[in-house]
Structure formats: C-alpha cells, structure tokens
Amino acid sequence: MGSATADPWKPLATSFFRRPAEDVATDLLGRYLVREIDGRRRTVRIVETEAYLGARDRASHAWNGRRTQRNASLYLPSGHAYVYFIYGLHHCFNVVTRGADEEGSAVLIRAGEPIAGEAEMIAARGIEGAVRPGQVAGGPARLCQVLAIDRTLDGALLRPSALYLTRGEAVVADLVAAGPRIGIAYAGEAATWPLRFAVRGNPHVSRPRL
DNA sequence: CGGAAGATCCACT
DNA sequence: GTGGATCTTCCGA
C-alpha cells in the first residue's frame, strides 16, 4: 500500500519502553508480539493491556517498594520481561517500562489476535472444533499458554530472539477503550484507576469486555 | 513454619 | 453468575 507504511515486523527499540507505563500500555495496542520456538514463529497482535505503576500502585507487585525473589525482574531496565506464576496454574507476561525513573512499573499483556502460527496456538490450547475469537489468546494466561511463555523467560531482554515486539499495526487514539483493571478488587482506590486498555470492538479482547 | 492469597480459567447451574 | 482447581510465594508468628 502506501510507500511510507512502516514495516510491521521491524522490532521495537528498547527506548520504546522507557516511558510511563500508561503511555506504553496504550502504544502497545496493535503491536506484534513474536515468539520463536525451534526456528518457527508464533505471532499475535496485541489487543489488550494493563498498566501497573509501581510503588504508588497498590495493585502492582512493586507496591510500596516491595522487592521479593518473585518480582525481581520488575526492577530490571525497561524492555525486559517480567513473567510470574499465579493461581497454581497460570503464567502472566509483563513488559518492564520506565526503569530507574519509576521503578517497578510494567505493562501486562492481556490479549492478542493470532497473526501467524494460529494452528500451533490452538494445539497448545488443546481446544478442538469451532474456535471463537478470544478463545485462543484472550486473557493473560491463555496468551502465555499459546506462546509457550513461562518463567524461563522471566528477566529476558525483549529483542529479536525467543520473544520480542515489533511495530505491528498501531491503533489510533479513537480506537482505544479504557477502564478499570481486572482481578485487583483488593487494591482500594487503585482498583478504580482506568489503566486497562483495549482495541475498541475487537473480538479477541478478554472478558469482561470493555 | 503454617496459613492465606493470588494481575485466572473452566465447568457447571 | 458462582465456585473449585492448584501451588508458589510471601508474611507474620
């Protein structure tokens, strides 16, 4: 199409993530998340994110400056992965954002739309028959399952290798919906902050829909 | 050292 | 809409 159209497969520079988590969370919508396994690629287009603001955010694992063995990766420089295990079953994948300026801030990747390798993703989910949108990578744990993201990737730098992000197809501001984050009712006032973002009307977004 | 909670998902009603 | 699964991690005693 247009000659000025950027290559959607060009990796995002580390500087992309060196901004407040809220900005990164909205700007990540539409970008590609690429997972390479044995030379094969699985790719999703990110359609839903949440920002976690670090020490001042009661919903954040870095709330009040908490540092533990589990959340150590939250304190790595911008552009690293923070992967944790939750509920005894699931993994969740975050990108560390601002680094030294605002330690512990990150963006949770909540849902993606399959772009490449969808058959492998469906196999990884163990689902059969008619697959509906959102059933594949709609939800942070499902997304990790289909991309085989686990704690072996915790602390990894997100550059072209096993797991990285590319320019993808960015979303205009009018198509970004915002609302309160999911599963953090314990977080007091922070539970009401509109830090969940999704591509408006996209069927691959997790529930409850924004 | 024990208890409780958890940035979820699925099956069932 | 609700409850159970499942186990690591963390914190208080």
GROMACS .gro file of C-alpha atoms (C1' of nucleotides) in nm:
model
  236
    1MET     CA    1   0.000   0.000   0.000
    2GLY     CA    2   0.137   0.343   0.095
    3SER     CA    3   0.509   0.369   0.036
    4ALA     CA    4   0.555   0.534   0.375
    5THR     CA    5   0.398   0.244   0.560
    6ALA     CA    6   0.640   0.115   0.821
    7ASP     CA    7   0.745  -0.247   0.821
    8PRO     CA    8   0.524  -0.415   1.082
    9TRP     CA    9   0.794  -0.671   1.152
   10LYS     CA   10   1.058  -0.419   1.250
   11PRO     CA   11   1.147  -0.478   1.616
   12LEU     CA   12   1.061  -0.206   1.867
   13ALA     CA   13   1.369  -0.038   2.012
   14THR     CA   14   1.432  -0.065   2.384
   15SER     CA   15   1.369   0.310   2.410
   16PHE     CA   16   1.005   0.243   2.321
   17PHE     CA   17   0.955   0.107   2.672
   18ARG     CA   18   1.140   0.383   2.852
   19ARG     CA   19   0.823   0.582   2.919
   20PRO     CA   20   0.546   0.583   3.179
   21ALA     CA   21   0.361   0.250   3.185
   22GLU     CA   22   0.033   0.415   3.091
   23ASP     CA   23   0.183   0.551   2.768
   24VAL     CA   24   0.348   0.223   2.680
   25ALA     CA   25   0.026   0.032   2.751
   26THR     CA   26  -0.176   0.235   2.502
   27ASP     CA   27   0.100   0.243   2.244
   28LEU     CA   28   0.143  -0.135   2.259
   29LEU     CA   29  -0.209  -0.188   2.125
   30GLY     CA   30  -0.182  -0.316   1.769
   31ARG     CA   31   0.183  -0.411   1.801
   32TYR     CA   32   0.305  -0.761   1.728
   33LEU     CA   33   0.433  -0.998   1.994
   34VAL     CA   34   0.658  -1.258   1.833
   35ARG     CA   35   0.760  -1.589   1.987
   36GLU     CA   36   1.024  -1.804   1.822
   37ILE     CA   37   1.041  -2.172   1.906
   38ASP     CA   38   1.280  -2.401   1.721
   39GLY     CA   39   1.301  -2.155   1.433
   40ARG     CA   40   0.923  -2.132   1.399
   41ARG     CA   41   0.729  -1.816   1.477
   42ARG     CA   42   0.403  -1.761   1.655
   43THR     CA   43   0.275  -1.404   1.641
   44VAL     CA   44  -0.016  -1.220   1.796
   45ARG     CA   45  -0.130  -0.863   1.752
   46ILE     CA   46  -0.176  -0.711   2.097
   47VAL     CA   47  -0.536  -0.601   2.157
   48GLU     CA   48  -0.549  -0.557   2.535
   49THR     CA   49  -0.305  -0.434   2.801
   50GLU     CA   50  -0.295  -0.309   3.157
   51ALA     CA   51  -0.054  -0.061   3.314
   52TYR     CA   52   0.090  -0.116   3.663
   53LEU     CA   53   0.252   0.190   3.810
   54GLY     CA   54   0.499   0.051   4.061
   55ALA     CA   55   0.541   0.162   4.423
   56ARG     CA   56   0.246   0.405   4.425
   57ASP     CA   57   0.004   0.149   4.277
   58ARG     CA   58  -0.149  -0.086   4.530
   59ALA     CA   59  -0.234  -0.336   4.254
   60SER     CA   60   0.129  -0.358   4.145
   61HIS     CA   61   0.361  -0.630   4.264
   62ALA     CA   62   0.601  -0.344   4.334
   63TRP     CA   63   0.350  -0.174   4.566
   64ASN     CA   64   0.516   0.026   4.840
   65GLY     CA   65   0.856  -0.060   4.701
   66ARG     CA   66   0.821  -0.431   4.758
   67ARG     CA   67   1.114  -0.635   4.637
   68THR     CA   68   1.098  -1.012   4.654
   69GLN     CA   69   1.253  -1.301   4.472
   70ARG     CA   70   0.948  -1.335   4.252
   71ASN     CA   71   0.925  -0.974   4.137
   72ALA     CA   72   1.300  -0.912   4.094
   73SER     CA   73   1.259  -0.871   3.716
   74LEU     CA   74   1.032  -0.570   3.770
   75TYR     CA   75   1.344  -0.380   3.868
   76LEU     CA   76   1.538  -0.461   3.554
   77PRO     CA   77   1.580  -0.186   3.292
   78SER     CA   78   1.296  -0.103   3.051
   79GLY     CA   79   1.226  -0.363   2.786
   80HIS     CA   80   1.279  -0.674   2.996
   81ALA     CA   81   1.019  -0.942   3.058
   82TYR     CA   82   0.853  -1.000   3.393
   83VAL     CA   83   0.682  -1.340   3.393
   84TYR     CA   84   0.518  -1.479   3.705
   85PHE     CA   85   0.319  -1.786   3.802
   86ILE     CA   86  -0.024  -1.741   3.955
   87TYR     CA   87  -0.312  -1.945   4.100
   88GLY     CA   88  -0.101  -2.257   4.083
   89LEU     CA   89  -0.175  -2.294   3.713
   90HIS     CA   90  -0.113  -1.984   3.507
   91HIS     CA   91   0.159  -1.753   3.383
   92CYS     CA   92   0.130  -1.381   3.315
   93PHE     CA   93   0.362  -1.178   3.093
   94ASN     CA   94   0.462  -0.814   3.152
   95VAL     CA   95   0.700  -0.573   2.986
   96VAL     CA   96   0.906  -0.362   3.226
   97THR     CA   97   0.864   0.001   3.135
   98ARG     CA   98   1.021   0.305   3.288
   99GLY     CA   99   1.309   0.158   3.480
  100ALA     CA  100   1.511   0.380   3.709
  101ASP     CA  101   1.277   0.682   3.683
  102GLU     CA  102   0.982   0.491   3.820
  103GLU     CA  103   1.097   0.154   3.940
  104GLY     CA  104   0.865  -0.141   3.924
  105SER     CA  105   0.630  -0.011   3.656
  106ALA     CA  106   0.522  -0.252   3.386
  107VAL     CA  107   0.257  -0.340   3.130
  108LEU     CA  108   0.063  -0.665   3.148
  109ILE     CA  109  -0.018  -0.809   2.805
  110ARG     CA  110  -0.374  -0.937   2.841
  111ALA     CA  111  -0.490  -1.047   2.496
  112GLY     CA  112  -0.377  -1.095   2.139
  113GLU     CA  113  -0.519  -1.165   1.797
  114PRO     CA  114  -0.340  -1.452   1.616
  115ILE     CA  115  -0.139  -1.332   1.316
  116ALA     CA  116   0.088  -1.629   1.242
  117GLY     CA  117   0.111  -1.982   1.373
  118GLU     CA  118  -0.253  -1.993   1.479
  119ALA     CA  119  -0.278  -2.370   1.429
  120GLU     CA  120   0.009  -2.423   1.671
  121MET     CA  121  -0.155  -2.192   1.920
  122ILE     CA  122  -0.483  -2.381   1.904
  123ALA     CA  123  -0.293  -2.704   1.952
  124ALA     CA  124  -0.118  -2.555   2.253
  125ARG     CA  125  -0.455  -2.467   2.400
  126GLY     CA  126  -0.582  -2.818   2.349
  127ILE     CA  127  -0.911  -2.697   2.204
  128GLU     CA  128  -1.093  -2.854   1.911
  129GLY     CA  129  -1.376  -2.783   1.675
  130ALA     CA  130  -1.505  -2.433   1.608
  131VAL     CA  131  -1.270  -2.183   1.770
  132ARG     CA  132  -1.422  -1.848   1.854
  133PRO     CA  133  -1.228  -1.521   1.870
  134GLY     CA  134  -1.093  -1.459   2.215
  135GLN     CA  135  -1.077  -1.829   2.291
  136VAL     CA  136  -0.720  -1.858   2.166
  137ALA     CA  137  -0.524  -1.572   2.325
  138GLY     CA  138  -0.796  -1.372   2.503
  139GLY     CA  139  -0.666  -1.344   2.858
  140PRO     CA  140  -0.319  -1.311   3.007
  141ALA     CA  141  -0.283  -1.679   3.098
  142ARG     CA  142  -0.416  -1.801   2.763
  143LEU     CA  143  -0.177  -1.572   2.583
  144CYS     CA  144   0.114  -1.721   2.776
  145GLN     CA  145  -0.012  -2.070   2.708
  146VAL     CA  146  -0.034  -2.027   2.330
  147LEU     CA  147   0.305  -1.857   2.311
  148ALA     CA  148   0.472  -2.102   2.550
  149ILE     CA  149   0.574  -1.823   2.784
  150ASP     CA  150   0.683  -1.941   3.127
  151ARG     CA  151   0.931  -1.845   3.394
  152THR     CA  152   1.226  -1.950   3.182
  153LEU     CA  153   1.160  -1.618   3.002
  154ASP     CA  154   1.137  -1.417   3.324
  155GLY     CA  155   1.400  -1.145   3.312
  156ALA     CA  156   1.476  -1.189   2.942
  157LEU     CA  157   1.554  -0.880   2.733
  158LEU     CA  158   1.286  -0.841   2.465
  159ARG     CA  159   1.489  -0.819   2.147
  160PRO     CA  160   1.485  -1.045   1.844
  161SER     CA  161   1.541  -1.392   1.979
  162ALA     CA  162   1.294  -1.607   2.168
  163LEU     CA  163   1.044  -1.332   2.246
  164TYR     CA  164   1.014  -0.974   2.121
  165LEU     CA  165   0.783  -0.699   2.000
  166THR     CA  166   0.758  -0.533   1.661
  167ARG     CA  167   0.589  -0.223   1.518
  168GLY     CA  168   0.283  -0.413   1.405
  169GLU     CA  169  -0.022  -0.204   1.320
  170ALA     CA  170  -0.055   0.077   1.571
  171VAL     CA  171  -0.401   0.189   1.675
  172VAL     CA  172  -0.535   0.545   1.656
  173ALA     CA  173  -0.640   0.701   1.987
  174ASP     CA  174  -1.009   0.696   1.895
  175LEU     CA  175  -0.998   0.317   1.889
  176VAL     CA  176  -0.851   0.282   2.238
  177ALA     CA  177  -1.101   0.196   2.511
  178ALA     CA  178  -1.006   0.236   2.877
  179GLY     CA  179  -1.150   0.101   3.201
  180PRO     CA  180  -1.059  -0.038   3.543
  181ARG     CA  181  -0.820  -0.329   3.567
  182ILE     CA  182  -0.927  -0.689   3.617
  183GLY     CA  183  -0.887  -0.903   3.927
  184ILE     CA  184  -0.749  -0.639   4.164
  185ALA     CA  185  -1.050  -0.557   4.379
  186TYR     CA  186  -0.824  -0.569   4.687
  187ALA     CA  187  -0.629  -0.264   4.566
  188GLY     CA  188  -0.850   0.005   4.719
  189GLU     CA  189  -0.873   0.327   4.522
  190ALA     CA  190  -0.623   0.197   4.266
  191ALA     CA  191  -0.883  -0.059   4.162
  192THR     CA  192  -1.082   0.224   4.004
  193TRP     CA  193  -0.799   0.373   3.802
  194PRO     CA  194  -0.867   0.338   3.428
  195LEU     CA  195  -0.546   0.156   3.340
  196ARG     CA  196  -0.690  -0.127   3.132
  197PHE     CA  197  -0.675  -0.060   2.760
  198ALA     CA  198  -0.819  -0.246   2.463
  199VAL     CA  199  -0.878  -0.206   2.093
  200ARG     CA  200  -1.239  -0.091   2.076
  201GLY     CA  201  -1.470  -0.358   1.940
  202ASN     CA  202  -1.200  -0.616   1.884
  203PRO     CA  203  -1.343  -0.966   1.940
  204HIS     CA  204  -1.018  -1.108   2.075
  205VAL     CA  205  -1.030  -0.897   2.392
  206SER     CA  206  -1.080  -1.090   2.717
  207ARG     CA  207  -1.383  -1.075   2.943
  208PRO     CA  208  -1.542  -0.874   3.075
  209ARG     CA  209  -1.532  -0.667   2.757
  210LEU     CA  210  -1.453  -0.301   2.781
  211DC     C1'  211   0.680  -2.294   5.984
  212DG     C1'  212   0.186  -2.252   5.873
  213DG     C1'  213  -0.168  -2.009   5.662
  214DA     C1'  214  -0.360  -1.739   5.324
  215DA     C1'  215  -0.393  -1.511   4.898
  216DG     C1'  216  -0.338  -1.461   4.426
  217DA     C1'  217  -0.281  -0.918   3.776
  218DT     C1'  218  -0.702  -1.670   3.601
  219DC     C1'  219  -0.971  -2.002   3.374
  220DC     C1'  220  -1.311  -2.357   3.322
  221DA     C1'  221  -1.719  -2.618   3.414
  222DC     C1'  222  -2.144  -2.608   3.579
  223DT     C1'  223  -2.608  -2.409   3.710
  224DG     C1'  224  -2.313  -1.590   3.788
  225DT     C1'  225  -2.059  -1.890   4.100
  226DG     C1'  226  -1.722  -2.199   4.289
  227DG     C1'  227  -1.328  -2.501   4.250
  228DA     C1'  228  -0.868  -2.613   4.079
  229DT     C1'  229  -0.388  -2.590   4.211
  230DC     C1'  230   0.070  -2.447   4.409
  231DT     C1'  231   0.408  -2.086   4.454
  232DT     C1'  232   0.513  -1.707   4.713
  233DC     C1'  233   0.505  -1.417   5.091
  234DC     C1'  234   0.440  -1.264   5.555
  235DG     C1'  235   0.356  -1.297   6.030
  236DA     C1'  236   0.434  -1.564   6.447
   0.00000   0.00000   0.00000
